Every structure is written in structure tokens, then in C-alpha cells.
CSV table of C-alpha atoms in Angstrom, one decimal:
chain,number,residue,atom,x,y,z
A,1,MET,CA,-20.7,29.7,69.3
A,2,ARG,CA,-19.4,29.9,65.9
A,3,HIS,CA,-22.3,31.8,64.4
A,4,ALA,CA,-22.8,34.4,67.0
A,5,ARG,CA,-24.8,37.5,66.0
A,6,ASN,CA,-22.1,39.7,67.4
A,7,ASN,CA,-19.4,39.3,64.8
A,8,GLU,CA,-16.7,41.9,64.9
A,9,LEU,CA,-14.4,42.8,62.0
A,10,THR,CA,-11.5,40.8,63.5
A,11,ASP,CA,-13.7,37.8,64.0
A,12,ARG,CA,-14.8,37.9,60.4
A,13,ARG,CA,-11.2,38.4,59.2
A,14,SER,CA,-10.0,35.4,61.2
A,15,ALA,CA,-12.8,33.3,59.9
A,16,ALA,CA,-12.0,34.3,56.3
A,17,SER,CA,-8.3,33.6,56.9
A,18,ASP,CA,-9.1,30.2,58.4
A,19,ALA,CA,-11.4,29.4,55.4
A,20,LYS,CA,-8.7,30.5,52.9
A,21,ALA,CA,-6.1,28.4,54.8
A,22,TYR,CA,-8.5,25.4,54.7
A,23,LEU,CA,-9.1,25.9,51.0
A,24,LEU,CA,-5.4,26.1,50.3
A,25,THR,CA,-4.7,23.0,52.3
A,26,ALA,CA,-7.5,21.1,50.5
A,27,TYR,CA,-6.2,22.4,47.1
A,28,ARG,CA,-2.7,21.2,47.9
A,29,ALA,CA,-4.0,17.8,49.1
A,30,ALA,CA,-6.1,17.5,45.9
A,31,LYS,CA,-3.1,18.6,43.8
A,32,THR,CA,-0.8,15.9,45.2
A,33,ALA,CA,-3.5,13.3,44.8
A,34,ALA,CA,-4.1,14.5,41.2
A,35,GLU,CA,-0.4,14.4,40.5
A,36,ARG,CA,-0.4,10.6,41.0
A,37,SER,CA,-3.4,10.1,38.9
A,38,GLN,CA,-2.1,12.6,36.3
A,39,ALA,CA,1.2,10.7,36.1
A,40,ALA,CA,-0.8,7.5,35.6
A,41,ARG,CA,-3.0,9.2,32.9
A,42,GLN,CA,0.2,10.6,31.3
A,43,ALA,CA,1.8,7.2,31.2
A,44,GLU,CA,-1.4,5.7,29.7
A,45,ARG,CA,-1.5,8.4,27.1
A,46,ILE,CA,2.1,7.7,26.2
A,47,ALA,CA,1.4,4.0,25.9
A,48,LEU,CA,-1.6,4.8,23.7
A,49,VAL,CA,0.5,7.0,21.5
A,50,GLU,CA,3.2,4.4,21.2
A,51,ALA,CA,0.7,1.7,20.4
A,52,ARG,CA,-0.9,4.0,17.8
A,53,ASP,CA,2.5,4.7,16.3
A,54,ALA,CA,3.3,1.0,16.2
A,55,ARG,CA,0.0,0.2,14.4
A,56,HIS,CA,0.7,3.0,12.0
A,57,ALA,CA,4.2,1.7,11.3
A,58,GLU,CA,2.8,-1.8,10.8
A,59,ARG,CA,0.2,-0.5,8.4
A,60,GLU,CA,2.8,1.4,6.4
A,61,ARG,CA,5.0,-1.7,6.3
A,62,VAL,CA,2.1,-3.8,5.1
A,63,LYS,CA,1.3,-1.2,2.5
A,64,ASN,CA,4.9,-1.1,1.3
A,65,GLU,CA,5.0,-4.8,1.1
A,66,GLU,CA,1.8,-4.9,-0.9
A,67,ARG,CA,3.0,-2.1,-3.2
A,68,THR,CA,6.3,-4.1,-3.7
A,69,ARG,CA,4.3,-7.3,-4.4
A,70,ARG,CA,2.1,-5.5,-6.9
A,71,GLU,CA,5.1,-4.0,-8.6
A,72,THR,CA,6.8,-7.4,-8.8
A,73,LEU,CA,3.6,-8.9,-10.2
A,74,ALA,CA,3.3,-6.1,-12.7
A,75,VAL,CA,6.9,-6.6,-13.8
A,76,GLN,CA,6.4,-10.4,-14.1
A,77,GLU,CA,3.1,-9.9,-16.1
A,78,GLN,CA,4.9,-7.4,-18.4
A,79,ALA,CA,7.7,-9.9,-18.9
A,80,ALA,CA,5.2,-12.6,-19.6
A,81,ILE,CA,3.4,-10.4,-22.1
A,82,GLU,CA,6.6,-9.5,-23.8
A,83,ALA,CA,7.6,-13.2,-23.9
A,84,ALA,CA,4.2,-14.1,-25.3
A,85,ALA,CA,4.5,-11.4,-27.9
A,86,ALA,CA,8.0,-12.5,-28.9
A,87,ALA,CA,6.8,-16.1,-29.1
A,88,GLU,CA,3.9,-15.0,-31.3
A,89,ILE,CA,6.2,-13.0,-33.5
A,90,ALA,CA,8.5,-16.0,-33.8
A,91,ALA,CA,5.6,-18.3,-34.6
A,92,ARG,CA,4.3,-15.9,-37.2
A,93,GLN,CA,7.8,-15.7,-38.7
A,94,SER,CA,8.1,-19.4,-38.7
A,95,ALA,CA,4.7,-19.8,-40.3
A,96,GLU,CA,5.7,-17.2,-42.9
A,97,ASN,CA,8.9,-19.0,-43.6
A,98,ALA,CA,7.1,-22.3,-43.9
A,99,ARG,CA,4.5,-20.7,-46.3
A,100,ILE,CA,7.3,-19.2,-48.4
A,101,SER,CA,9.2,-22.6,-48.5
A,102,ARG,CA,5.9,-24.3,-49.5
A,103,VAL,CA,5.3,-21.7,-52.3
A,104,VAL,CA,8.9,-22.2,-53.5
A,105,GLU,CA,8.5,-26.0,-53.4
A,106,ASP,CA,5.2,-25.8,-55.2
A,107,GLU,CA,6.7,-23.5,-57.8
A,108,ALA,CA,9.6,-26.0,-58.2
A,109,ALA,CA,7.2,-28.9,-58.5
A,110,ARG,CA,5.1,-27.0,-61.1
A,111,LYS,CA,8.3,-26.2,-63.1
A,112,ALA,CA,9.4,-29.8,-62.9
A,113,GLU,CA,6.0,-31.0,-64.1
A,114,ARG,CA,6.1,-28.4,-66.9
A,115,ASP,CA,9.6,-29.5,-67.8
A,116,ARG,CA,8.5,-33.2,-67.8
A,117,ARG,CA,5.6,-32.5,-70.0
A,118,TYR,CA,7.8,-30.4,-72.3
A,119,ALA,CA,10.3,-33.3,-72.5
A,120,ALA,CA,7.6,-35.8,-73.1
A,121,ARG,CA,6.2,-33.7,-75.9
A,122,LYS,CA,9.6,-33.3,-77.5
A,123,ALA,CA,10.2,-37.0,-77.1
A,124,ARG,CA,6.9,-37.7,-79.0
A,125,GLN,CA,7.8,-35.2,-81.7
A,126,ALA,CA,11.2,-36.8,-82.3
């Protein structure tokens, strides 16, 4: 006899009140059930954020190590270039010194040959 045609105002009010109470009870039950799953979802989100932060920190560490490695290699390459340049300059200087000494020796040999010819000519004249 729930849906009788003869509903009075008080019957309708009590039915509305019962429906509201039922909805409130259902809402509270759903809210307590959702709180458990919400806590689980929140914990999962926190775990995801921590994992993402850990991955980000690892990427930054790897980038810093790579940057440090590149800088070290650049410094080593620069030192090697400077050492090669210094060695090349020393080799050029050594070659220049050798050339100068050969020129001086050749000049001395030419002068000695000239002096010998001069002495031979004087010896023939005398």
C-alpha cells in the first residue's frame, strides 16, 4: 500500500523525509567506502610523484656527469692541442737552429776553401 491514490500531505512529507534519510545514509556509506579507495589512490599518487622525482634526479645526475665528462675531455683535448702546438714550435725552432748552424758551417767551409785556394795561389806565386 505504498502507492495509494489517497496521499495526504503528511504522507508525502514522511515519504520525502524517508527518501532524504535513505539518500543521506547511502551518501555516508559511499563516502566511507570512497575514503578507503581515495587513501589508496592518494598513496599511489604519492608513490608515482616520488618515482617521477627519483627519475628526474637520476636524469639530472646523469646529465651533470655527462657535462663534467665533456668538460674534462675538452680540457684534456685543449691541453693536448697546446702540447702539440708547443712541440711543433719547439720542432720549428730546432729546425731553424739546425738550418742556421748548417748555413754557418757552410759559410765557414766556403771561407776555409777560399782561404786554402788563396794560400795555394800565394804559394805558387812565391
